[in-house]
PDB file of C-alpha atoms and ligand atoms in Angstrom:
ATOM      1  CA  MET A 190      -0.008  -0.002   0.017  1.00 42.00           C
ATOM      2  CA  SER A 191       1.782   3.089  -1.133  1.00 46.00           C
ATOM      3  CA  HIS A 192      -0.773   5.375  -2.729  1.00 72.00           C
ATOM      4  CA  ARG A 193      -1.833   8.366  -0.781  1.00 84.00           C
ATOM      5  CA  GLY A 194      -5.048   8.608   1.222  1.00 92.00           C
ATOM      6  CA  ALA A 195      -7.928  10.596  -0.104  1.00 94.00           C
ATOM      7  CA  ALA A 196      -8.825  14.147   0.960  1.00 96.00           C
ATOM      8  CA  ILE A 197     -12.381  14.165   2.286  1.00 98.00           C
ATOM      9  CA  ASP A 198     -14.570  17.200   1.978  1.00 98.00           C
ATOM     10  CA  VAL A 199     -17.939  17.321   3.707  1.00 98.00           C
ATOM     11  CA  ARG A 200     -19.937  20.460   2.978  1.00 98.00           C
ATOM     12  CA  GLU A 201     -23.078  21.406   4.858  1.00 98.00           C
ATOM     13  CA  LEU A 202     -24.106  17.812   5.177  1.00 98.00           C
ATOM     14  CA  THR A 203     -27.658  17.384   6.473  1.00 98.00           C
ATOM     15  CA  VAL A 204     -29.243  13.984   7.124  1.00 98.00           C
ATOM     16  CA  ARG A 205     -32.808  13.778   8.340  1.00 98.00           C
ATOM     17  CA  PHE A 206     -34.649  10.621   9.410  1.00 97.00           C
ATOM     18  CA  GLU A 207     -38.322  11.584   9.614  1.00 93.00           C
ATOM     19  CA  ASP A 208     -38.432  13.894  12.646  1.00 92.00           C
ATOM     20  CA  VAL A 209     -34.811  13.305  13.675  1.00 95.00           C
ATOM     21  CA  LEU A 210     -32.174  15.746  12.396  1.00 97.00           C
ATOM     22  CA  ALA A 211     -29.250  13.313  12.642  1.00 98.00           C
ATOM     23  CA  LEU A 212     -26.822  15.772  11.044  1.00 98.00           C
ATOM     24  CA  ASP A 213     -27.459  19.496  10.761  1.00 97.00           C
ATOM     25  CA  SER A 214     -25.264  21.221   8.195  1.00 97.00           C
ATOM     26  CA  VAL A 215     -21.992  19.489   9.103  1.00 98.00           C
ATOM     27  CA  SER A 216     -18.854  20.676   7.348  1.00 98.00           C
ATOM     28  CA  LEU A 217     -15.505  18.933   7.713  1.00 98.00           C
ATOM     29  CA  SER A 218     -12.348  18.798   5.622  1.00 98.00           C
ATOM     30  CA  VAL A 219      -9.923  15.980   6.191  1.00 98.00           C
ATOM     31  CA  ASP A 220      -6.531  16.330   4.498  1.00 97.00           C
ATOM     32  CA  ALA A 221      -4.981  13.478   2.584  1.00 96.00           C
ATOM     33  CA  GLY A 222      -2.999  11.432   5.072  1.00 96.00           C
ATOM     34  CA  GLU A 223      -4.617  13.050   8.094  1.00 97.00           C
ATOM     35  CA  PHE A 224      -5.858  11.032  11.065  1.00 97.00           C
ATOM     36  CA  VAL A 225      -9.042  12.590  12.383  1.00 98.00           C
ATOM     37  CA  THR A 226     -10.919  11.216  15.383  1.00 98.00           C
ATOM     38  CA  VAL A 227     -14.570  11.939  16.224  1.00 98.00           C
ATOM     39  CA  VAL A 228     -16.152  11.932  19.667  1.00 98.00           C
ATOM     40  CA  GLY A 229     -19.606  12.840  20.894  1.00 97.00           C
ATOM     41  CA  PRO A 230     -22.558  11.506  22.844  1.00 96.00           C
ATOM     42  CA  SER A 231     -24.591   8.519  21.701  1.00 95.00           C
ATOM     43  CA  GLY A 232     -27.024   9.511  18.979  1.00 95.00           C
ATOM     44  CA  CYS A 233     -25.156  12.652  17.824  1.00 97.00           C
ATOM     45  CA  GLY A 234     -24.747  11.313  14.284  1.00 97.00           C
ATOM     46  CA  LYS A 235     -21.215   9.853  14.264  1.00 97.00           C
ATOM     47  CA  THR A 236     -22.247   6.653  12.472  1.00 96.00           C
ATOM     48  CA  THR A 237     -24.442   8.629  10.113  1.00 97.00           C
ATOM     49  CA  LEU A 238     -21.451  10.861   9.248  1.00 98.00           C
ATOM     50  CA  LEU A 239     -19.211   7.847   8.573  1.00 97.00           C
ATOM     51  CA  ARG A 240     -21.878   6.051   6.552  1.00 95.00           C
ATOM     52  CA  SER A 241     -22.399   9.204   4.497  1.00 97.00           C
ATOM     53  CA  VAL A 242     -18.680   9.533   3.765  1.00 97.00           C
ATOM     54  CA  GLY A 243     -18.638   5.854   2.844  1.00 95.00           C
ATOM     55  CA  GLY A 244     -21.426   6.316   0.324  1.00 94.00           C
ATOM     56  CA  LEU A 245     -23.793   4.124   2.332  1.00 92.00           C
ATOM     57  CA  GLN A 246     -26.185   6.883   3.383  1.00 94.00           C
ATOM     58  CA  SER A 247     -27.602   9.443   1.017  1.00 95.00           C
ATOM     59  CA  PRO A 248     -27.575  13.012   2.315  1.00 97.00           C
ATOM     60  CA  THR A 249     -30.772  14.965   2.698  1.00 97.00           C
ATOM     61  CA  GLY A 250     -28.707  18.006   1.848  1.00 98.00           C
ATOM     62  CA  GLY A 251     -25.101  19.095   1.272  1.00 98.00           C
ATOM     63  CA  GLU A 252     -22.222  17.499  -0.554  1.00 97.00           C
ATOM     64  CA  ILE A 253     -19.438  15.045   0.102  1.00 98.00           C
ATOM     65  CA  SER A 254     -16.407  14.479  -2.027  1.00 97.00           C
ATOM     66  CA  VAL A 255     -13.604  11.940  -1.630  1.00 96.00           C
ATOM     67  CA  ASP A 256     -10.616  13.128  -3.704  1.00 93.00           C
ATOM     68  CA  GLY A 257     -13.026  15.272  -5.692  1.00 93.00           C
ATOM     69  CA  ALA A 258     -15.390  12.405  -6.584  1.00 94.00           C
ATOM     70  CA  ALA A 259     -18.582  10.978  -5.139  1.00 95.00           C
ATOM     71  CA  PRO A 260     -18.097   8.589  -2.163  1.00 96.00           C
ATOM     72  CA  GLU A 261     -19.794   5.804  -4.146  1.00 94.00           C
ATOM     73  CA  SER A 262     -17.032   5.842  -6.750  1.00 93.00           C
ATOM     74  CA  ALA A 263     -14.272   5.729  -4.098  1.00 92.00           C
ATOM     75  CA  GLN A 264     -16.108   2.845  -2.504  1.00 90.00           C
ATOM     76  CA  ALA A 265     -16.475   1.006  -5.845  1.00 89.00           C
ATOM     77  CA  ALA A 266     -12.751   1.443  -6.520  1.00 89.00           C
ATOM     78  CA  GLY A 267     -11.879  -0.283  -3.235  1.00 90.00           C
ATOM     79  CA  GLU A 268     -10.351   2.936  -1.842  1.00 92.00           C
ATOM     80  CA  LEU A 269     -12.450   2.991   1.345  1.00 94.00           C
ATOM     81  CA  GLY A 270     -11.719   0.447   4.072  1.00 93.00           C
ATOM     82  CA  VAL A 271     -14.720   0.422   6.340  1.00 93.00           C
ATOM     83  CA  VAL A 272     -15.059  -0.971   9.886  1.00 93.00           C
ATOM     84  CA  PHE A 273     -18.484  -0.539  11.430  1.00 88.00           C
ATOM     85  CA  GLN A 274     -19.947  -0.897  14.930  1.00 80.00           C
ATOM     86  CA  SER A 275     -21.763  -4.104  14.158  1.00 76.00           C
ATOM     87  CA  GLN A 276     -19.374  -6.329  12.286  1.00 71.00           C
ATOM     88  CA  THR A 277     -20.627  -7.890   9.142  1.00 84.00           C
ATOM     89  CA  LEU A 278     -18.266 -10.763   8.331  1.00 94.00           C
ATOM     90  CA  PHE A 279     -19.216 -13.233   5.625  1.00 95.00           C
ATOM     91  CA  PRO A 280     -20.633 -16.049   7.784  1.00 95.00           C
ATOM     92  CA  TRP A 281     -19.796 -18.831   5.316  1.00 97.00           C
ATOM     93  CA  LYS A 282     -16.093 -17.859   5.130  1.00 97.00           C
ATOM     94  CA  THR A 283     -13.345 -18.435   7.675  1.00 97.00           C
ATOM     95  CA  ALA A 284     -11.486 -15.569   9.298  1.00 97.00           C
ATOM     96  CA  LEU A 285      -8.671 -15.846   6.732  1.00 98.00           C
ATOM     97  CA  GLU A 286     -11.091 -16.065   3.812  1.00 98.00           C
ATOM     98  CA  ASN A 287     -12.980 -13.051   5.112  1.00 97.00           C
ATOM     99  CA  VAL A 288      -9.742 -11.077   5.068  1.00 96.00           C
ATOM    100  CA  THR A 289      -8.642 -12.134   1.562  1.00 97.00           C
ATOM    101  CA  PHE A 290     -12.064 -12.152  -0.090  1.00 96.00           C
ATOM    102  CA  LEU A 291     -12.625  -8.393   0.253  1.00 91.00           C
ATOM    103  CA  ARG A 292      -9.309  -7.781  -1.520  1.00 93.00           C
ATOM    104  CA  GLU A 293     -10.361 -10.116  -4.323  1.00 95.00           C
ATOM    105  CA  LEU A 294     -13.684  -8.281  -4.651  1.00 91.00           C
ATOM    106  CA  ALA A 295     -11.640  -5.135  -5.208  1.00 90.00           C
ATOM    107  CA  GLY A 296      -9.733  -6.894  -7.980  1.00 93.00           C
ATOM    108  CA  ARG A 297      -6.474  -7.282  -6.049  1.00 95.00           C
ATOM    109  CA  GLU A 298      -4.285 -10.298  -5.334  1.00 96.00           C
ATOM    110  CA  PRO A 299      -5.651 -11.982  -2.169  1.00 97.00           C
ATOM    111  CA  GLU A 300      -2.149 -12.336  -0.582  1.00 97.00           C
ATOM    112  CA  PRO A 301      -3.129 -15.069   1.913  1.00 98.00           C
ATOM    113  CA  ASP A 302       0.322 -15.304   3.538  1.00 98.00           C
ATOM    114  CA  ARG A 303       0.296 -11.606   4.394  1.00 96.00           C
ATOM    115  CA  ALA A 304      -3.311 -11.923   5.567  1.00 97.00           C
ATOM    116  CA  ARG A 305      -2.318 -14.749   7.883  1.00 98.00           C
ATOM    117  CA  GLN A 306       0.523 -12.673   9.305  1.00 96.00           C
ATOM    118  CA  ARG A 307      -1.868  -9.831   9.984  1.00 95.00           C
ATOM    119  CA  LEU A 308      -4.286 -12.107  11.790  1.00 96.00           C
ATOM    120  CA  VAL A 309      -1.463 -13.545  13.923  1.00 96.00           C
ATOM    121  CA  ALA A 310      -0.280 -10.024  14.751  1.00 93.00           C
ATOM    122  CA  ALA A 311      -3.836  -9.199  15.879  1.00 93.00           C
ATOM    123  CA  GLY A 312      -3.716 -12.145  18.298  1.00 93.00           C
ATOM    124  CA  LEU A 313      -5.919 -14.346  16.105  1.00 96.00           C
ATOM    125  CA  GLY A 314      -3.364 -17.049  15.293  1.00 97.00           C
ATOM    126  CA  ASP A 315      -5.653 -19.764  16.607  1.00 97.00           C
ATOM    127  CA  ALA A 316      -8.713 -18.374  14.801  1.00 97.00           C
ATOM    128  CA  VAL A 317      -7.379 -18.162  11.262  1.00 98.00           C
ATOM    129  CA  ASP A 318      -9.527 -21.050  10.022  1.00 98.00           C
ATOM    130  CA  ALA A 319     -12.497 -20.512  12.292  1.00 98.00           C
ATOM    131  CA  TYR A 320     -15.900 -19.287  11.070  1.00 97.00           C
ATOM    132  CA  PRO A 321     -17.380 -16.091  12.477  1.00 96.00           C
ATOM    133  CA  ARG A 322     -19.994 -17.994  14.547  1.00 96.00           C
ATOM    134  CA  GLU A 323     -17.118 -19.670  16.390  1.00 97.00           C
ATOM    135  CA  LEU A 324     -15.521 -16.350  17.383  1.00 95.00           C
ATOM    136  CA  SER A 325     -16.240 -13.974  20.249  1.00 94.00           C
ATOM    137  CA  GLY A 326     -17.529 -10.453  19.499  1.00 91.00           C
ATOM    138  CA  GLY A 327     -14.091  -8.975  20.103  1.00 91.00           C
ATOM    139  CA  MET A 328     -12.471 -11.546  17.848  1.00 94.00           C
ATOM    140  CA  ARG A 329     -14.908 -10.806  15.055  1.00 94.00           C
ATOM    141  CA  GLN A 330     -14.195  -7.141  15.514  1.00 92.00           C
ATOM    142  CA  ARG A 331     -10.472  -7.783  15.116  1.00 93.00           C
ATOM    143  CA  VAL A 332     -11.054  -9.829  11.981  1.00 95.00           C
ATOM    144  CA  ALA A 333     -13.044  -6.933  10.538  1.00 94.00           C
ATOM    145  CA  ILE A 334     -10.192  -4.493  11.351  1.00 93.00           C
ATOM    146  CA  VAL A 335      -7.586  -6.817   9.778  1.00 94.00           C
ATOM    147  CA  ARG A 336      -9.840  -7.167   6.742  1.00 94.00           C
ATOM    148  CA  ALA A 337     -10.029  -3.394   6.293  1.00 92.00           C
ATOM    149  CA  MET A 338      -6.249  -3.064   6.704  1.00 91.00           C
ATOM    150  CA  HIS A 339      -5.613  -5.896   4.219  1.00 93.00           C
ATOM    151  CA  LEU A 340      -7.955  -4.439   1.623  1.00 93.00           C
ATOM    152  CA  GLY A 341      -5.201  -1.943   0.754  1.00 90.00           C
ATOM    153  CA  ALA A 342      -7.640   0.994   0.689  1.00 92.00           C
ATOM    154  CA  SER A 343      -6.101   4.414   0.824  1.00 91.00           C
ATOM    155  CA  THR A 344      -8.717   5.671   3.292  1.00 95.00           C
ATOM    156  CA  LEU A 345     -10.076   4.056   6.444  1.00 95.00           C
ATOM    157  CA  LEU A 346     -13.469   4.816   7.960  1.00 97.00           C
ATOM    158  CA  MET A 347     -13.633   3.240  11.413  1.00 96.00           C
ATOM    159  CA  ASP A 348     -16.662   3.371  13.695  1.00 96.00           C
ATOM    160  CA  GLU A 349     -15.725   2.366  17.248  1.00 94.00           C
ATOM    161  CA  PRO A 350     -13.580  -0.465  15.894  1.00 93.00           C
ATOM    162  CA  PHE A 351     -12.196  -1.276  19.331  1.00 92.00           C
ATOM    163  CA  GLY A 352     -15.491  -1.008  21.190  1.00 87.00           C
ATOM    164  CA  GLU A 353     -15.735  -4.656  22.134  1.00 86.00           C
ATOM    165  CA  LEU A 354     -12.100  -5.188  23.025  1.00 90.00           C
ATOM    166  CA  ASP A 355     -10.627  -5.433  26.506  1.00 92.00           C
ATOM    167  CA  GLU A 356      -8.372  -2.609  27.679  1.00 90.00           C
ATOM    168  CA  LEU A 357      -5.013  -4.230  26.804  1.00 90.00           C
ATOM    169  CA  THR A 358      -6.083  -5.605  23.384  1.00 91.00           C
ATOM    170  CA  ARG A 359      -7.582  -2.198  22.696  1.00 92.00           C
ATOM    171  CA  TYR A 360      -4.279  -0.528  23.281  1.00 92.00           C
ATOM    172  CA  ASP A 361      -2.410  -3.143  21.181  1.00 91.00           C
ATOM    173  CA  MET A 362      -4.794  -2.649  18.265  1.00 91.00           C
ATOM    174  CA  ALA A 363      -4.477   1.142  18.528  1.00 93.00           C
ATOM    175  CA  ALA A 364      -0.658   0.849  18.536  1.00 92.00           C
ATOM    176  CA  SER A 365      -0.658  -1.356  15.471  1.00 88.00           C
ATOM    177  CA  LEU A 366      -3.077   0.948  13.659  1.00 92.00           C
ATOM    178  CA  LEU A 367      -0.716   3.839  14.424  1.00 93.00           C
ATOM    179  CA  ASP A 368       2.260   1.851  13.127  1.00 89.00           C
ATOM    180  CA  SER A 369       0.506   0.979   9.951  1.00 87.00           C
ATOM    181  CA  TRP A 370      -0.738   4.540   9.444  1.00 91.00           C
ATOM    182  CA  ARG A 371       2.787   5.906   9.944  1.00 87.00           C
ATOM    183  CA  ASP A 372       4.136   3.508   7.294  1.00 84.00           C
ATOM    184  CA  THR A 373       1.595   4.589   4.693  1.00 86.00           C
ATOM    185  CA  ASP A 374      -0.125   7.772   3.722  1.00 86.00           C
ATOM    186  CA  ARG A 375      -3.600   6.660   4.612  1.00 93.00           C
ATOM    187  CA  THR A 376      -6.322   9.022   5.563  1.00 96.00           C
ATOM    188  CA  VAL A 377      -8.226   7.840   8.668  1.00 97.00           C
ATOM    189  CA  LEU A 378     -11.638   8.987   9.997  1.00 98.00           C
ATOM    190  CA  PHE A 379     -12.089   7.241  13.335  1.00 98.00           C
ATOM    191  CA  VAL A 380     -15.091   7.364  15.705  1.00 97.00           C
ATOM    192  CA  THR A 381     -14.643   6.479  19.362  1.00 96.00           C
ATOM    193  CA  HIS A 382     -16.375   6.927  22.688  1.00 94.00           C
ATOM    194  CA  SER A 383     -13.003   7.133  24.441  1.00 95.00           C
ATOM    195  CA  VAL A 384     -11.580  10.633  24.669  1.00 97.00           C
ATOM    196  CA  PRO A 385      -8.084   9.299  25.589  1.00 96.00           C
ATOM    197  CA  GLU A 386      -8.144   7.045  22.536  1.00 96.00           C
ATOM    198  CA  ALA A 387      -9.203   9.993  20.348  1.00 98.00           C
ATOM    199  CA  VAL A 388      -6.245  12.047  21.670  1.00 98.00           C
ATOM    200  CA  LEU A 389      -3.732   9.186  21.393  1.00 97.00           C
ATOM    201  CA  LEU A 390      -4.594   8.524  17.771  1.00 97.00           C
ATOM    202  CA  GLY A 391      -5.694  11.824  16.221  1.00 97.00           C
ATOM    203  CA  ASP A 392      -4.087  14.759  14.539  1.00 97.00           C
ATOM    204  CA  ARG A 393      -7.358  16.470  15.275  1.00 98.00           C
ATOM    205  CA  VAL A 394     -10.353  15.591  17.429  1.00 98.00           C
ATOM    206  CA  VAL A 395     -13.759  16.535  16.043  1.00 98.00           C
ATOM    207  CA  VAL A 396     -16.253  17.018  18.849  1.00 98.00           C
ATOM    208  CA  MET A 397     -19.942  16.561  18.136  1.00 98.00           C
ATOM    209  CA  ALA A 398     -23.140  17.286  20.025  1.00 97.00           C
ATOM    210  CA  ASP A 399     -26.696  16.019  19.514  1.00 95.00           C
ATOM    211  CA  SER A 400     -30.233  17.232  18.920  1.00 93.00           C
ATOM    212  CA  PRO A 401     -29.478  18.210  16.237  1.00 95.00           C
ATOM    213  CA  GLY A 402     -26.294  16.319  15.380  1.00 97.00           C
ATOM    214  CA  ARG A 403     -23.525  18.846  14.696  1.00 97.00           C
ATOM    215  CA  ILE A 404     -19.819  19.564  15.108  1.00 98.00           C
ATOM    216  CA  VAL A 405     -19.150  21.873  18.033  1.00 98.00           C
ATOM    217  CA  ASP A 406     -15.339  21.966  18.031  1.00 98.00           C
ATOM    218  CA  ARG A 407     -12.239  20.754  16.206  1.00 97.00           C
ATOM    219  CA  VAL A 408      -9.311  20.391  18.563  1.00 97.00           C
ATOM    220  CA  PRO A 409      -5.819  19.981  17.101  1.00 98.00           C
ATOM    221  CA  VAL A 410      -3.758  17.497  19.120  1.00 97.00           C
ATOM    222  CA  ALA A 411      -0.489  19.143  20.025  1.00 94.00           C
ATOM    223  CA  LEU A 412       1.435  15.966  20.855  1.00 97.00           C
ATOM    224  CA  SER A 413       4.472  14.854  18.916  1.00 95.00           C
ATOM    225  CA  ARG A 414       4.568  11.506  17.185  1.00 94.00           C
ATOM    226  CA  PRO A 415       5.296   8.651  17.481  1.00 93.00           C
ATOM    227  CA  ARG A 416       2.946   8.290  20.458  1.00 95.00           C
ATOM    228  CA  ASP A 417       2.772   5.295  22.724  1.00 93.00           C
ATOM    229  CA  GLU A 418       1.813   4.262  26.246  1.00 91.00           C
ATOM    230  CA  ALA A 419       4.343   6.720  27.721  1.00 95.00           C
ATOM    231  CA  THR A 420       2.572   9.557  25.902  1.00 96.00           C
ATOM    232  CA  MET A 421      -0.555   8.748  27.890  1.00 95.00           C
ATOM    233  CA  ASP A 422       1.293   9.402  31.138  1.00 96.00           C
ATOM    234  CA  THR A 423       2.315  12.963  30.228  1.00 97.00           C
ATOM    235  CA  ALA A 424       0.744  16.134  31.577  1.00 97.00           C
ATOM    236  CA  ALA A 425       0.269  17.385  28.023  1.00 97.00           C
ATOM    237  CA  PHE A 426      -1.840  14.336  27.217  1.00 98.00           C
ATOM    238  CA  ALA A 427      -3.964  14.813  30.369  1.00 98.00           C
ATOM    239  CA  ASP A 428      -4.487  18.467  29.413  1.00 97.00           C
ATOM    240  CA  GLN A 429      -5.732  17.604  25.946  1.00 97.00           C
ATOM    241  CA  VAL A 430      -8.120  14.992  27.336  1.00 98.00           C
ATOM    242  CA  ALA A 431      -9.433  17.497  29.904  1.00 98.00           C
ATOM    243  CA  GLU A 432      -9.934  20.150  27.238  1.00 97.00           C
ATOM    244  CA  ILE A 433     -12.040  17.833  25.092  1.00 97.00           C
ATOM    245  CA  ARG A 434     -14.078  16.556  28.051  1.00 98.00           C
ATOM    246  CA  GLN A 435     -14.795  20.194  28.881  1.00 97.00           C
ATOM    247  CA  VAL A 436     -16.141  20.820  25.374  1.00 97.00           C
ATOM    248  CA  LEU A 437     -18.333  17.737  25.662  1.00 97.00           C
ATOM    249  CA  ARG A 438     -19.709  18.868  29.010  1.00 96.00           C
ATOM    250  CA  GLN A 439     -20.394  22.383  27.812  1.00 96.00           C
ATOM    251  CA  ASN A 440     -22.489  21.018  24.955  1.00 95.00           C
ATOM    252  CA  ARG A 441     -24.418  18.460  26.931  1.00 89.00           C
ATOM    253  CA  PRO A 442     -28.121  19.310  26.841  1.00 80.00           C
ATOM    254  CA  ALA A 443     -29.568  20.408  30.161  1.00 72.00           C
ATOM    255  CA  GLU A 444     -31.252  17.675  32.240  1.00 68.00           C
ATOM    256  CA  PRO A 445     -34.993  17.814  31.799  1.00 64.00           C
ATOM    257  CA  ASP A 446     -36.946  19.005  34.852  1.00 60.00           C
ATOM    258  CA  ARG A 447     -38.333  16.214  36.974  1.00 54.00           C
TER     259      ARG A 447
HETATM  260  N1  ATP B 758     -31.845   4.429   9.596  1.00 95.30           N
HETATM  261  C1  ATP B 758     -32.293   5.265  10.486  1.00 95.30           C
HETATM  262  N2  ATP B 758     -33.605   5.539  10.628  1.00 95.30           N
HETATM  263  C2  ATP B 758     -34.074   6.374  11.541  1.00 95.30           C
HETATM  264  N3  ATP B 758     -33.290   7.040  12.423  1.00 95.30           N
HETATM  265  C3  ATP B 758     -31.998   6.809  12.383  1.00 95.30           C
HETATM  266  C4  ATP B 758     -31.396   5.911  11.430  1.00 95.30           C
HETATM  267  N4  ATP B 758     -30.045   5.882  11.631  1.00 95.30           N
HETATM  268  C5  ATP B 758     -29.814   6.724  12.666  1.00 95.30           C
HETATM  269  N5  ATP B 758     -30.946   7.306  13.121  1.00 95.30           N
HETATM  270  C6  ATP B 758     -31.066   8.301  14.188  1.00 95.30           C
HETATM  271  O1  ATP B 758     -30.147   9.310  13.881  1.00 95.30           O
HETATM  272  C7  ATP B 758     -29.492   9.767  15.060  1.00 95.30           C
HETATM  273  C8  ATP B 758     -27.996   9.604  14.934  1.00 95.30           C
HETATM  274  O2  ATP B 758     -27.679   8.187  14.897  1.00 95.30           O
HETATM  275  P1  ATP B 758     -26.207   7.650  14.754  1.00 95.30           P
HETATM  276  O3  ATP B 758     -26.281   6.174  14.675  1.00 95.30           O
HETATM  277  O4  ATP B 758     -25.491   8.361  13.660  1.00 95.30           O
HETATM  278  O5  ATP B 758     -25.596   8.128  16.171  1.00 95.30           O
HETATM  279  P2  ATP B 758     -24.151   7.804  16.821  1.00 95.30           P
HETATM  280  O6  ATP B 758     -23.533   9.119  17.137  1.00 95.30           O
HETATM  281  O7  ATP B 758     -23.392   6.906  15.915  1.00 95.30           O
HETATM  282  O8  ATP B 758     -24.535   7.074  18.163  1.00 95.30           O
HETATM  283  P3  ATP B 758     -23.757   5.909  18.969  1.00 95.30           P
HETATM  284  O9  ATP B 758     -22.644   6.582  19.695  1.00 95.30           O
HETATM  285  O10 ATP B 758     -24.785   5.400  19.920  1.00 95.30           O
HETATM  286  O11 ATP B 758     -23.283   4.867  17.989  1.00 95.30           O
HETATM  287  C9  ATP B 758     -30.106   8.981  16.200  1.00 95.30           C
HETATM  288  O12 ATP B 758     -31.137   9.758  16.752  1.00 95.30           O
HETATM  289  C10 ATP B 758     -30.701   7.758  15.526  1.00 95.30           C
HETATM  290  O13 ATP B 758     -31.804   7.279  16.244  1.00 95.30           O
HETATM  291 MG1   MG B 759     -22.701   4.985  16.138  1.00 95.30          MG
END
């Protein structure tokens, strides 16, 4: 994987579901090769934003371009590696076949040896030939992440990819995602509920609020790279986390009267 990640441009994106304004005129530019993380309360439209950028949700209003083209064409060209909250592995294929099959669908060599290495590196050495029904939720999630990495897409859209993982595995997966991102020029748009994870990974943290779903702040992360576990022990890291939590608190709707 050597080609550069796409630049993503979201302009005044509005998505309405009947009476719910899931996204209200959201604008966001992600540079080619940038790692942008997104945080915000449940229901603020994070998944809707990612699905829209992935060409899986049509906007009610506004425009999205991925390297100047419609998201659907980037998706069709195999340039978007997508990991969603609920993992949709092919149930009739093993872990390894799931990882290689997506590449084949995109017209690329399946590279099974490399796929196997990636699964082993993700702690799935014993699960290579297992079917999804035989795996735990966290294992399925890791297969889906490996599959997106192996696709060779220039741009990754990840929706809480580590949500079902235990603390240590979560950190390991984050570290390997950072390694792989550093070695390539991928663009990453990454949703998480964990503010520390957003700060560890991101060049910028986009903070959203709900009712209606919107972006309320974009916080540049002023921490040098490479970042690792030691980064998380620094005062600068704690300050960034506190700053973002403050923004989230300020934009929390008032409790209804009881
Ligand atoms: N297909 C749909 N039909 C109707 N309403 C929807 C649909 N998808 C999302 N919504 C609504 O749009 C809003 C935003 O949903 P979305 O899934 O984008 O939130 P989210 O920020 O990803 O939340 P979470 O953190 O819980 O995953 C919610 O109010 C949700 O109920
Ligand atoms: Mg979601």
